Amino acid sequence: MGSNGNSTESWARRIRECRACGSTDWQNVVSLGEVPLANGFLEQGHSYDDEPRFPLEVVSCRGCRLLSLTHVVDPAVLFREYLYVTSPSETMKRHMRRVADLCEERFGIPAGSLVVEMGSNTGEQLAAFQEDRMRVLGVDPARDLAAVATEHGVRTLPEFFSATSAGHIREEHGPARLILGRHVFAHIDDIADVAAGVRQLLRSDGVFAIEVPYALDMLERNEFDTIYHEHLSYFMVDTLAAFFARHGLRVLDVEHLGVHGGSILVFVGHQDGPWPTRPVVDQMREKEQRAGLHDDSTYSGFACSVEETREALTRLVGELRAEGRRIAGYGAPAKGNTLLTTCGLGHGQLEFCTDTTELKQGKVLPGTHVPVRSPSYGKEHRPDYYLLLAWNYSEEIFRKERDYLEAGGRFIVPIPRPRVVTASSAN
Ligand code: TMP
Ligand code: ZN
């Protein structure tokens, strides 16, 4: 355990078997060392000596090829007071509208249906369903965020979604036509319990839709910074299809989406429910097979790419600093903390990070303790280079920062391979 192992040991446990298939035959993929929690932003000026750190290691299950962290941090530590609020970005707003349309159109969900969302955060996604006159209910363990959502008219239970809470919801509200989980299924250790909850709460013709980062994209695009303690699992369609089949559920359809570096929206129904399985499900499983996701060599290749990228980024930043260039971080997303900590980039390299999230401003990044400032501070203290930590919004950000680029400002885009973007290369 970390430097203060005594107090943190009880916060994390090592996995004993694959959470999807029960196998214990693992390939070690990558070990990123002892790393602080990616959303563990700290108050400025305190002593940082007792900052907890946990091993950040990924293994691939040879039984079902689930990519998993070796250590599970207690979800109460991670999620009860959560600093991640859904980005108020155009990209996300558009995406949430699209998710609502996809679910409603593909599965003919009429107005008045019950839509339950797990990990509903501040309620933005459910608000899109509310616009379509659905009955909505959020379930999110972050008590502060659940209260914000409820205040804004999206009723939210401050709980973890589980077989128990699903049972209570059904008693009170009846069965759900749609259960949604966007970027939350990969955060959950006991996914069998979630599947049991879904079976209980979902109508016989209902749909469970989960959006998770796509492991194939992560591997092909070298998105190793999306590895952090909240992301316990990295899924491909094949792993999910096999998992749900073992739990009386069936993958019906999959949509491949661009958000968060490449994600899949996976639609699941009761095993014997009325919806057909679309051909895309098998097509994606075959594509995963062809891409080598069942082969050890793919994962060892990924580990090499991670190492090369870490070295290249550290070298590039070191050279720029040696030339006296001023660098700041653009965005303070959780994944930025994996990138900075595992590349050993800190306050010596980055003067500050800007972030639009007010809750993060004035704090320091976990691990590297780089101060987080507002975007307007960034405009007043314009760096020569911005390291684009929020690279998943690059298009939107380059558009927004046209003036910075036109004035000679540059971005370093770290993923998949570090490259410098100027006004003429930003598109
Ligand atoms: P996410 O990738 O997990 O949504 O996190 C993105 C972070 O980047 C979030 O903290 C908000 C921040 N951000 C900015 O600071 N400026 C921007 O223009 C965008 C789109 C995001
Ligand atoms: Zn497995």
GROMACS .gro file of C-alpha atoms and ligand atoms in nm:
model
  449
    1MET     CA    1   0.000   0.000   0.000
    2GLY     CA    2   0.097   0.366  -0.016
    3SER     CA    3   0.319   0.572   0.208
    4ASN     CA    4   0.059   0.570   0.482
    5GLY     CA    5  -0.038   0.212   0.423
    6ASN     CA    6  -0.195   0.167   0.764
    7SER     CA    7  -0.482   0.404   0.707
    8THR     CA    8  -0.546   0.319   0.343
    9GLU     CA    9  -0.515  -0.058   0.353
   10SER     CA   10  -0.877  -0.097   0.455
   11TRP     CA   11  -0.985   0.123   0.162
   12ALA     CA   12  -0.875  -0.111  -0.111
   13ARG     CA   13  -0.876  -0.481  -0.182
   14ARG     CA   14  -0.702  -0.695  -0.437
   15ILE     CA   15  -0.937  -0.880  -0.671
   16ARG     CA   16  -0.948  -1.256  -0.630
   17GLU     CA   17  -1.132  -1.355  -0.946
   18CYS     CA   18  -1.264  -1.199  -1.265
   19ARG     CA   19  -1.581  -1.004  -1.183
   20ALA     CA   20  -1.732  -1.102  -1.518
   21CYS     CA   21  -1.655  -1.475  -1.550
   22GLY     CA   22  -1.493  -1.591  -1.226
   23SER     CA   23  -1.163  -1.700  -1.385
   24THR     CA   24  -0.832  -1.644  -1.210
   25ASP     CA   25  -0.615  -1.689  -1.519
   26TRP     CA   26  -0.479  -1.340  -1.577
   27GLN     CA   27  -0.228  -1.180  -1.805
   28ASN     CA   28  -0.048  -0.886  -1.644
   29VAL     CA   29  -0.089  -0.595  -1.884
   30VAL     CA   30   0.045  -0.276  -1.736
   31SER     CA   31   0.152  -0.146  -1.399
   32LEU     CA   32   0.143   0.230  -1.350
   33GLY     CA   33   0.277   0.230  -0.995
   34GLU     CA   34   0.123   0.368  -0.677
   35VAL     CA   35  -0.105   0.649  -0.782
   36PRO     CA   36  -0.337   0.886  -0.591
   37LEU     CA   37  -0.708   0.891  -0.671
   38ALA     CA   38  -0.771   1.073  -1.000
   39ASN     CA   39  -1.059   1.280  -0.863
   40GLY     CA   40  -0.887   1.334  -0.527
   41PHE     CA   41  -0.838   1.710  -0.575
   42LEU     CA   42  -0.688   1.867  -0.261
   43GLU     CA   43  -0.724   2.201  -0.086
   44GLN     CA   44  -0.429   2.420  -0.164
   45GLY     CA   45  -0.161   2.478   0.094
   46HIS     CA   46  -0.224   2.182   0.320
   47SER     CA   47   0.049   1.933   0.379
   48TYR     CA   48   0.014   1.669   0.114
   49ASP     CA   49   0.204   1.407   0.312
   50ASP     CA   50  -0.092   1.190   0.394
   51GLU     CA   51  -0.232   1.175   0.041
   52PRO     CA   52  -0.339   0.816  -0.013
   53ARG     CA   53  -0.196   0.619  -0.304
   54PHE     CA   54  -0.307   0.285  -0.441
   55PRO     CA   55  -0.157   0.044  -0.693
   56LEU     CA   56  -0.279   0.107  -1.046
   57GLU     CA   57  -0.237  -0.215  -1.239
   58VAL     CA   58  -0.433  -0.369  -1.523
   59VAL     CA   59  -0.477  -0.739  -1.595
   60SER     CA   60  -0.657  -0.914  -1.879
   61CYS     CA   61  -0.872  -1.215  -1.793
   62ARG     CA   62  -0.788  -1.508  -2.020
   63GLY     CA   63  -1.136  -1.650  -1.953
   64CYS     CA   64  -1.338  -1.361  -2.100
   65ARG     CA   65  -1.078  -1.094  -2.181
   66LEU     CA   66  -1.217  -0.845  -1.934
   67LEU     CA   67  -0.952  -0.583  -1.868
   68SER     CA   68  -0.961  -0.509  -1.498
   69LEU     CA   69  -0.773  -0.321  -1.231
   70THR     CA   70  -0.610  -0.544  -0.973
   71HIS     CA   71  -0.724  -0.321  -0.686
   72VAL     CA   72  -1.073  -0.205  -0.597
   73VAL     CA   73  -1.090   0.110  -0.388
   74ASP     CA   74  -1.389   0.126  -0.153
   75PRO     CA   75  -1.669   0.291  -0.356
   76ALA     CA   76  -1.776   0.494  -0.053
   77VAL     CA   77  -1.433   0.661  -0.061
   78LEU     CA   78  -1.458   0.724  -0.435
   79PHE     CA   79  -1.816   0.824  -0.490
   80ARG     CA   80  -1.995   0.948  -0.178
   81GLU     CA   81  -1.856   1.298  -0.225
   82TYR     CA   82  -1.786   1.319  -0.591
   83LEU     CA   83  -1.612   1.608  -0.762
   84TYR     CA   84  -1.683   1.501  -1.116
   85VAL     CA   85  -1.977   1.689  -1.252
   86THR     CA   86  -2.094   1.629  -1.604
   87SER     CA   87  -1.908   1.869  -1.832
   88PRO     CA   88  -2.117   2.168  -1.933
   89SER     CA   89  -1.979   2.126  -2.286
   90GLU     CA   90  -2.159   2.145  -2.619
   91THR     CA   91  -2.020   1.803  -2.704
   92MET     CA   92  -2.185   1.642  -2.400
   93LYS     CA   93  -2.512   1.826  -2.439
   94ARG     CA   94  -2.541   1.708  -2.797
   95HIS     CA   95  -2.440   1.358  -2.696
   96MET     CA   96  -2.702   1.331  -2.423
   97ARG     CA   97  -2.974   1.439  -2.664
   98ARG     CA   98  -2.854   1.169  -2.904
   99VAL     CA   99  -2.858   0.900  -2.633
  100ALA     CA  100  -3.218   0.987  -2.548
  101ASP     CA  101  -3.318   0.977  -2.917
  102LEU     CA  102  -3.139   0.647  -2.979
  103CYS     CA  103  -3.307   0.475  -2.683
  104GLU     CA  104  -3.652   0.611  -2.758
  105GLU     CA  105  -3.648   0.548  -3.133
  106ARG     CA  106  -3.488   0.204  -3.137
  107PHE     CA  107  -3.708   0.065  -2.863
  108GLY     CA  108  -4.028   0.265  -2.918
  109ILE     CA  109  -4.037   0.415  -2.570
  110PRO     CA  110  -4.358   0.620  -2.535
  111ALA     CA  111  -4.399   0.939  -2.329
  112GLY     CA  112  -4.492   0.864  -1.969
  113SER     CA  113  -4.256   0.562  -1.943
  114LEU     CA  114  -4.038   0.518  -1.636
  115VAL     CA  115  -3.669   0.588  -1.709
  116VAL     CA  116  -3.425   0.511  -1.426
  117GLU     CA  117  -3.063   0.619  -1.449
  118MET     CA  118  -2.784   0.484  -1.229
  119GLY     CA  119  -2.490   0.720  -1.174
  120SER     CA  120  -2.713   1.004  -1.288
  121ASN     CA  121  -2.480   1.275  -1.154
  122THR     CA  122  -2.644   1.619  -1.167
  123GLY     CA  123  -2.933   1.494  -1.378
  124GLU     CA  124  -2.848   1.638  -1.723
  125GLN     CA  125  -2.910   1.313  -1.909
  126LEU     CA  126  -3.244   1.253  -1.738
  127ALA     CA  127  -3.343   1.612  -1.814
  128ALA     CA  128  -3.321   1.519  -2.184
  129PHE     CA  129  -3.572   1.237  -2.120
  130GLN     CA  130  -3.787   1.476  -1.920
  131GLU     CA  131  -3.808   1.702  -2.225
  132ASP     CA  132  -3.971   1.404  -2.395
  133ARG     CA  133  -4.219   1.375  -2.107
  134MET     CA  134  -4.079   1.056  -1.954
  135ARG     CA  135  -4.111   0.984  -1.582
  136VAL     CA  136  -3.752   0.994  -1.460
  137LEU     CA  137  -3.569   0.878  -1.149
  138GLY     CA  138  -3.197   0.915  -1.080
  139VAL     CA  139  -2.992   0.689  -0.853
  140ASP     CA  140  -2.652   0.823  -0.754
  141PRO     CA  141  -2.445   0.761  -0.442
  142ALA     CA  142  -2.294   1.111  -0.449
  143ARG     CA  143  -2.519   1.274  -0.191
  144ASP     CA  144  -2.418   1.628  -0.284
  145LEU     CA  145  -2.487   1.573  -0.655
  146ALA     CA  146  -2.813   1.387  -0.591
  147ALA     CA  147  -2.932   1.688  -0.392
  148VAL     CA  148  -2.835   1.926  -0.676
  149ALA     CA  149  -3.022   1.711  -0.930
  150THR     CA  150  -3.332   1.688  -0.712
  151GLU     CA  151  -3.324   2.065  -0.659
  152HIS     CA  152  -3.323   2.106  -1.038
  153GLY     CA  153  -3.631   1.889  -1.074
  154VAL     CA  154  -3.471   1.550  -1.143
  155ARG     CA  155  -3.566   1.336  -0.845
  156THR     CA  156  -3.254   1.141  -0.743
  157LEU     CA  157  -3.207   0.877  -0.474
  158PRO     CA  158  -2.868   0.914  -0.302
  159GLU     CA  159  -2.790   0.543  -0.329
  160PHE     CA  160  -2.579   0.288  -0.511
  161PHE     CA  161  -2.778   0.093  -0.770
  162SER     CA  162  -2.801  -0.267  -0.646
  163ALA     CA  163  -3.043  -0.558  -0.634
  164THR     CA  164  -3.171  -0.414  -0.306
  165SER     CA  165  -3.224  -0.057  -0.424
  166ALA     CA  166  -3.372  -0.182  -0.754
  167GLY     CA  167  -3.626  -0.386  -0.555
  168HIS     CA  168  -3.727  -0.078  -0.356
  169ILE     CA  169  -3.762   0.130  -0.672
  170ARG     CA  170  -3.988  -0.130  -0.830
  171GLU     CA  171  -4.209  -0.139  -0.521
  172GLU     CA  172  -4.248   0.236  -0.521
  173HIS     CA  173  -4.253   0.323  -0.891
  174GLY     CA  174  -4.332   0.002  -1.077
  175PRO     CA  175  -4.112  -0.162  -1.344
  176ALA     CA  176  -3.887   0.052  -1.566
  177ARG     CA  177  -3.912   0.074  -1.942
  178LEU     CA  178  -3.553   0.195  -1.962
  179ILE     CA  179  -3.265   0.165  -1.719
  180LEU     CA  180  -2.967   0.370  -1.818
  181GLY     CA  181  -2.609   0.371  -1.693
  182ARG     CA  182  -2.370   0.608  -1.866
  183HIS     CA  183  -2.007   0.571  -1.766
  184VAL     CA  184  -2.092   0.392  -1.446
  185PHE     CA  185  -2.097   0.018  -1.525
  186ALA     CA  186  -1.719   0.013  -1.558
  187HIS     CA  187  -1.698   0.175  -1.213
  188ILE     CA  188  -1.885  -0.107  -1.036
  189ASP     CA  189  -1.720  -0.410  -0.878
  190ASP     CA  190  -2.022  -0.630  -0.814
  191ILE     CA  191  -2.171  -0.621  -1.164
  192ALA     CA  192  -2.359  -0.945  -1.098
  193ASP     CA  193  -2.559  -0.761  -0.831
  194VAL     CA  194  -2.637  -0.484  -1.081
  195ALA     CA  195  -2.751  -0.745  -1.334
  196ALA     CA  196  -2.978  -0.896  -1.066
  197GLY     CA  197  -3.119  -0.548  -0.995
  198VAL     CA  198  -3.182  -0.491  -1.364
  199ARG     CA  199  -3.363  -0.824  -1.396
  200GLN     CA  200  -3.592  -0.726  -1.111
  201LEU     CA  201  -3.664  -0.369  -1.213
  202LEU     CA  202  -3.685  -0.399  -1.592
  203ARG     CA  203  -4.020  -0.459  -1.763
  204SER     CA  204  -4.031  -0.769  -1.982
  205ASP     CA  205  -3.999  -0.547  -2.292
  206GLY     CA  206  -3.768  -0.299  -2.121
  207VAL     CA  207  -3.413  -0.206  -2.215
  208PHE     CA  208  -3.102  -0.163  -2.006
  209ALA     CA  209  -2.863   0.073  -2.186
  210ILE     CA  210  -2.506   0.113  -2.070
  211GLU     CA  211  -2.242   0.340  -2.210
  212VAL     CA  212  -1.885   0.236  -2.136
  213PRO     CA  213  -1.547   0.330  -2.280
  214TYR     CA  214  -1.466   0.081  -2.556
  215ALA     CA  215  -1.160  -0.132  -2.480
  216LEU     CA  216  -1.078  -0.167  -2.851
  217ASP     CA  217  -1.055   0.212  -2.884
  218MET     CA  218  -0.849   0.241  -2.568
  219LEU     CA  219  -0.602  -0.018  -2.696
  220GLU     CA  220  -0.586   0.108  -3.055
  221ARG     CA  221  -0.564   0.475  -2.962
  222ASN     CA  222  -0.330   0.421  -2.671
  223GLU     CA  223  -0.565   0.594  -2.426
  224PHE     CA  224  -0.383   0.471  -2.117
  225ASP     CA  225  -0.468   0.786  -1.923
  226THR     CA  226  -0.828   0.662  -1.901
  227ILE     CA  227  -0.693   0.402  -1.659
  228TYR     CA  228  -0.762   0.518  -1.305
  229HIS     CA  229  -0.904   0.372  -0.987
  230GLU     CA  230  -1.265   0.455  -1.070
  231HIS     CA  231  -1.247   0.254  -1.392
  232LEU     CA  232  -1.241  -0.100  -1.263
  233SER     CA  233  -1.328  -0.263  -1.598
  234TYR     CA  234  -1.253  -0.194  -1.966
  235PHE     CA  235  -1.509  -0.375  -2.178
  236MET     CA  236  -1.541  -0.509  -2.526
  237VAL     CA  237  -1.873  -0.631  -2.668
  238ASP     CA  238  -1.772  -0.996  -2.650
  239THR     CA  239  -1.705  -0.981  -2.275
  240LEU     CA  240  -2.034  -0.804  -2.208
  241ALA     CA  241  -2.237  -1.042  -2.425
  242ALA     CA  242  -2.095  -1.344  -2.241
  243PHE     CA  243  -2.144  -1.180  -1.902
  244PHE     CA  244  -2.507  -1.081  -1.958
  245ALA     CA  245  -2.590  -1.422  -2.104
  246ARG     CA  246  -2.479  -1.576  -1.774
  247HIS     CA  247  -2.721  -1.347  -1.592
  248GLY     CA  248  -3.042  -1.405  -1.786
  249LEU     CA  249  -2.995  -1.100  -2.004
  250ARG     CA  250  -2.907  -1.053  -2.371
  251VAL     CA  251  -2.714  -0.787  -2.564
  252LEU     CA  252  -2.959  -0.661  -2.828
  253ASP     CA  253  -2.775  -0.386  -3.007
  254VAL     CA  254  -2.459  -0.175  -2.989
  255GLU     CA  255  -2.384   0.177  -3.104
  256HIS     CA  256  -2.024   0.291  -3.131
  257LEU     CA  257  -1.990   0.654  -3.024
  258GLY     CA  258  -1.713   0.913  -3.020
  259VAL     CA  259  -1.741   1.046  -2.663
  260HIS     CA  260  -1.470   0.999  -2.400
  261GLY     CA  261  -1.219   0.868  -2.652
  262GLY     CA  262  -1.459   0.612  -2.802
  263SER     CA  263  -1.745   0.449  -2.616
  264ILE     CA  264  -2.008   0.188  -2.683
  265LEU     CA  265  -2.374   0.222  -2.598
  266VAL     CA  266  -2.484  -0.134  -2.535
  267PHE     CA  267  -2.855  -0.220  -2.526
  268VAL     CA  268  -2.950  -0.518  -2.314
  269GLY     CA  269  -3.285  -0.689  -2.264
  270HIS     CA  270  -3.425  -0.992  -2.082
  271GLN     CA  271  -3.290  -1.315  -2.233
  272ASP     CA  272  -3.637  -1.418  -2.349
  273GLY     CA  273  -3.763  -1.064  -2.414
  274PRO     CA  274  -3.928  -0.954  -2.742
  275TRP     CA  275  -3.640  -0.759  -2.899
  276PRO     CA  276  -3.429  -0.931  -3.165
  277THR     CA  277  -3.051  -0.937  -3.143
  278ARG     CA  278  -2.920  -0.705  -3.413
  279PRO     CA  279  -2.646  -0.839  -3.646
  280VAL     CA  280  -2.410  -0.562  -3.533
  281VAL     CA  281  -2.355  -0.748  -3.205
  282ASP     CA  282  -2.190  -1.047  -3.373
  283GLN     CA  283  -2.018  -0.822  -3.624
  284MET     CA  284  -1.848  -0.632  -3.344
  285ARG     CA  285  -1.750  -0.951  -3.165
  286GLU     CA  286  -1.589  -1.076  -3.487
  287LYS     CA  287  -1.411  -0.746  -3.534
  288GLU     CA  288  -1.273  -0.773  -3.181
  289GLN     CA  289  -1.150  -1.122  -3.257
  290ARG     CA  290  -0.978  -1.001  -3.575
  291ALA     CA  291  -0.824  -0.707  -3.389
  292GLY     CA  292  -0.653  -0.958  -3.157
  293LEU     CA  293  -0.844  -0.883  -2.838
  294HIS     CA  294  -0.827  -1.250  -2.744
  295ASP     CA  295  -0.448  -1.264  -2.784
  296ASP     CA  296  -0.184  -1.197  -2.520
  297SER     CA  297   0.035  -1.021  -2.780
  298THR     CA  298  -0.217  -0.736  -2.823
  299TYR     CA  299  -0.194  -0.652  -2.456
  300SER     CA  300   0.184  -0.670  -2.440
  301GLY     CA  301   0.191  -0.443  -2.748
  302PHE     CA  302  -0.028  -0.194  -2.565
  303ALA     CA  303   0.208  -0.195  -2.267
  304CYS     CA  304   0.498  -0.106  -2.503
  305SER     CA  305   0.299   0.182  -2.658
  306VAL     CA  306   0.221   0.317  -2.313
  307GLU     CA  307   0.589   0.315  -2.223
  308GLU     CA  308   0.689   0.485  -2.549
  309THR     CA  309   0.427   0.757  -2.506
  310ARG     CA  310   0.529   0.826  -2.149
  311GLU     CA  311   0.887   0.868  -2.259
  312ALA     CA  312   0.802   1.081  -2.563
  313LEU     CA  313   0.582   1.317  -2.364
  314THR     CA  314   0.831   1.356  -2.082
  315ARG     CA  315   1.105   1.427  -2.338
  316LEU     CA  316   0.898   1.683  -2.530
  317VAL     CA  317   0.794   1.870  -2.217
  318GLY     CA  318   1.152   1.857  -2.084
  319GLU     CA  319   1.288   2.008  -2.407
  320LEU     CA  320   1.030   2.287  -2.409
  321ARG     CA  321   1.100   2.371  -2.046
  322ALA     CA  322   1.475   2.373  -2.118
  323GLU     CA  323   1.403   2.635  -2.388
  324GLY     CA  324   1.222   2.840  -2.126
  325ARG     CA  325   0.870   2.778  -2.259
  326ARG     CA  326   0.581   2.819  -2.019
  327ILE     CA  327   0.337   2.529  -2.014
  328ALA     CA  328  -0.003   2.488  -1.845
  329GLY     CA  329  -0.261   2.211  -1.851
  330TYR     CA  330  -0.588   2.257  -2.038
  331GLY     CA  331  -0.865   2.093  -1.837
  332ALA     CA  332  -0.820   1.902  -1.515
  333PRO     CA  333  -1.002   1.578  -1.600
  334ALA     CA  334  -0.943   1.267  -1.393
  335LYS     CA  335  -0.747   1.111  -1.679
  336GLY     CA  336  -0.510   1.410  -1.678
  337ASN     CA  337  -0.402   1.301  -1.334
  338THR     CA  338  -0.308   0.954  -1.455
  339LEU     CA  339  -0.111   1.112  -1.737
  340LEU     CA  340   0.075   1.361  -1.520
  341THR     CA  341   0.145   1.128  -1.230
  342THR     CA  342   0.262   0.839  -1.441
  343CYS     CA  343   0.478   1.065  -1.663
  344GLY     CA  344   0.626   1.240  -1.359
  345LEU     CA  345   0.506   1.580  -1.480
  346GLY     CA  346   0.431   1.821  -1.196
  347HIS     CA  347   0.446   2.180  -1.085
  348GLY     CA  348   0.802   2.210  -1.221
  349GLN     CA  349   0.663   2.154  -1.570
  350LEU     CA  350   0.308   2.292  -1.553
  351GLU     CA  351   0.244   2.633  -1.398
  352PHE     CA  352  -0.126   2.564  -1.355
  353CYS     CA  353  -0.422   2.383  -1.511
  354THR     CA  354  -0.736   2.559  -1.618
  355ASP     CA  355  -1.074   2.393  -1.573
  356THR     CA  356  -1.430   2.510  -1.622
  357THR     CA  357  -1.551   2.316  -1.314
  358GLU     CA  358  -1.584   2.565  -1.030
  359LEU     CA  359  -1.555   2.289  -0.769
  360LYS     CA  360  -1.202   2.214  -0.893
  361GLN     CA  361  -1.082   2.574  -0.918
  362GLY     CA  362  -0.863   2.686  -0.627
  363LYS     CA  363  -0.772   2.326  -0.545
  364VAL     CA  364  -0.462   2.136  -0.653
  365LEU     CA  365  -0.437   1.824  -0.864
  366PRO     CA  366  -0.391   1.498  -0.675
  367GLY     CA  367  -0.037   1.364  -0.690
  368THR     CA  368   0.130   1.651  -0.873
  369HIS     CA  369  -0.029   1.936  -0.672
  370VAL     CA  370  -0.048   2.165  -0.973
  371PRO     CA  371  -0.297   2.445  -0.893
  372VAL     CA  372  -0.630   2.449  -1.080
  373ARG     CA  373  -0.741   2.789  -1.210
  374SER     CA  374  -1.035   2.926  -1.403
  375PRO     CA  375  -1.023   2.966  -1.782
  376SER     CA  376  -1.011   3.346  -1.735
  377TYR     CA  377  -0.694   3.309  -1.525
  378GLY     CA  378  -0.553   3.117  -1.822
  379LYS     CA  379  -0.631   3.409  -2.050
  380GLU     CA  380  -0.450   3.651  -1.817
  381HIS     CA  381  -0.148   3.423  -1.775
  382ARG     CA  382  -0.133   3.290  -2.127
  383PRO     CA  383   0.120   3.004  -2.148
  384ASP     CA  384   0.325   2.928  -2.462
  385TYR     CA  385   0.187   2.575  -2.465
  386TYR     CA  386  -0.122   2.411  -2.326
  387LEU     CA  387  -0.095   2.040  -2.257
  388LEU     CA  388  -0.442   1.926  -2.364
  389LEU     CA  389  -0.542   1.697  -2.079
  390ALA     CA  390  -0.909   1.710  -2.189
  391TRP     CA  391  -0.815   1.577  -2.535
  392ASN     CA  392  -1.157   1.418  -2.583
  393TYR     CA  393  -1.299   1.766  -2.641
  394SER     CA  394  -1.022   1.875  -2.878
  395GLU     CA  395  -1.247   1.992  -3.162
  396GLU     CA  396  -1.461   2.205  -2.933
  397ILE     CA  397  -1.157   2.341  -2.752
  398PHE     CA  398  -0.959   2.431  -3.066
  399ARG     CA  399  -1.266   2.618  -3.190
  400LYS     CA  400  -1.307   2.797  -2.859
  401GLU     CA  401  -0.936   2.882  -2.838
  402ARG     CA  402  -0.899   3.010  -3.193
  403ASP     CA  403  -0.767   3.345  -3.063
  404TYR     CA  404  -0.504   3.174  -2.849
  405LEU     CA  405  -0.390   2.968  -3.147
  406GLU     CA  406  -0.395   3.266  -3.387
  407ALA     CA  407  -0.179   3.460  -3.142
  408GLY     CA  408   0.086   3.187  -3.164
  409GLY     CA  409  -0.031   2.971  -2.875
  410ARG     CA  410   0.017   2.596  -2.913
  411PHE     CA  411  -0.136   2.279  -2.777
  412ILE     CA  412   0.042   1.959  -2.694
  413VAL     CA  413  -0.201   1.673  -2.760
  414PRO     CA  414  -0.064   1.379  -2.560
  415ILE     CA  415  -0.273   1.089  -2.695
  416PRO     CA  416  -0.234   0.866  -2.898
  417ARG     CA  417   0.120   1.001  -2.949
  418PRO     CA  418   0.238   1.343  -2.831
  419ARG     CA  419   0.207   1.605  -3.105
  420VAL     CA  420   0.211   1.984  -3.117
  421VAL     CA  421  -0.090   2.162  -3.265
  422THR     CA  422  -0.065   2.516  -3.405
  423ALA     CA  423  -0.322   2.746  -3.566
  424SER     CA  424  -0.255   2.589  -3.902
  425SER     CA  425  -0.274   2.228  -3.786
  426ALA     CA  426  -0.582   2.263  -3.562
  427ASN     CA  427  -0.892   2.175  -3.756
  428TMP     P1  428  -1.432   1.462  -1.881
  428TMP     O1  429  -1.351   1.426  -2.001
  428TMP     O2  430  -1.426   1.357  -1.776
  428TMP     O3  431  -1.571   1.509  -1.917
  428TMP     O4  432  -1.361   1.587  -1.812
  428TMP     C1  433  -1.331   1.703  -1.882
  428TMP     C2  434  -1.275   1.809  -1.790
  428TMP     O5  435  -1.226   1.916  -1.870
  428TMP     C3  436  -1.376   1.866  -1.694
  428TMP     O6  437  -1.314   1.885  -1.566
  428TMP     C4  438  -1.413   2.001  -1.756
  428TMP     C5  439  -1.287   2.038  -1.831
  428TMP     N1  440  -1.309   2.117  -1.951
  428TMP     C6  441  -1.251   2.243  -1.957
  428TMP     O7  442  -1.185   2.287  -1.862
  428TMP     N2  443  -1.271   2.318  -2.069
  428TMP     C7  444  -1.346   2.274  -2.175
  428TMP     O8  445  -1.361   2.346  -2.273
  428TMP     C8  446  -1.404   2.141  -2.167
  428TMP     C9  447  -1.485   2.089  -2.282
  428TMP    C10  448  -1.383   2.067  -2.054
  429ZN      ZN  449  -1.320  -1.307  -1.708
   0.00000   0.00000   0.00000
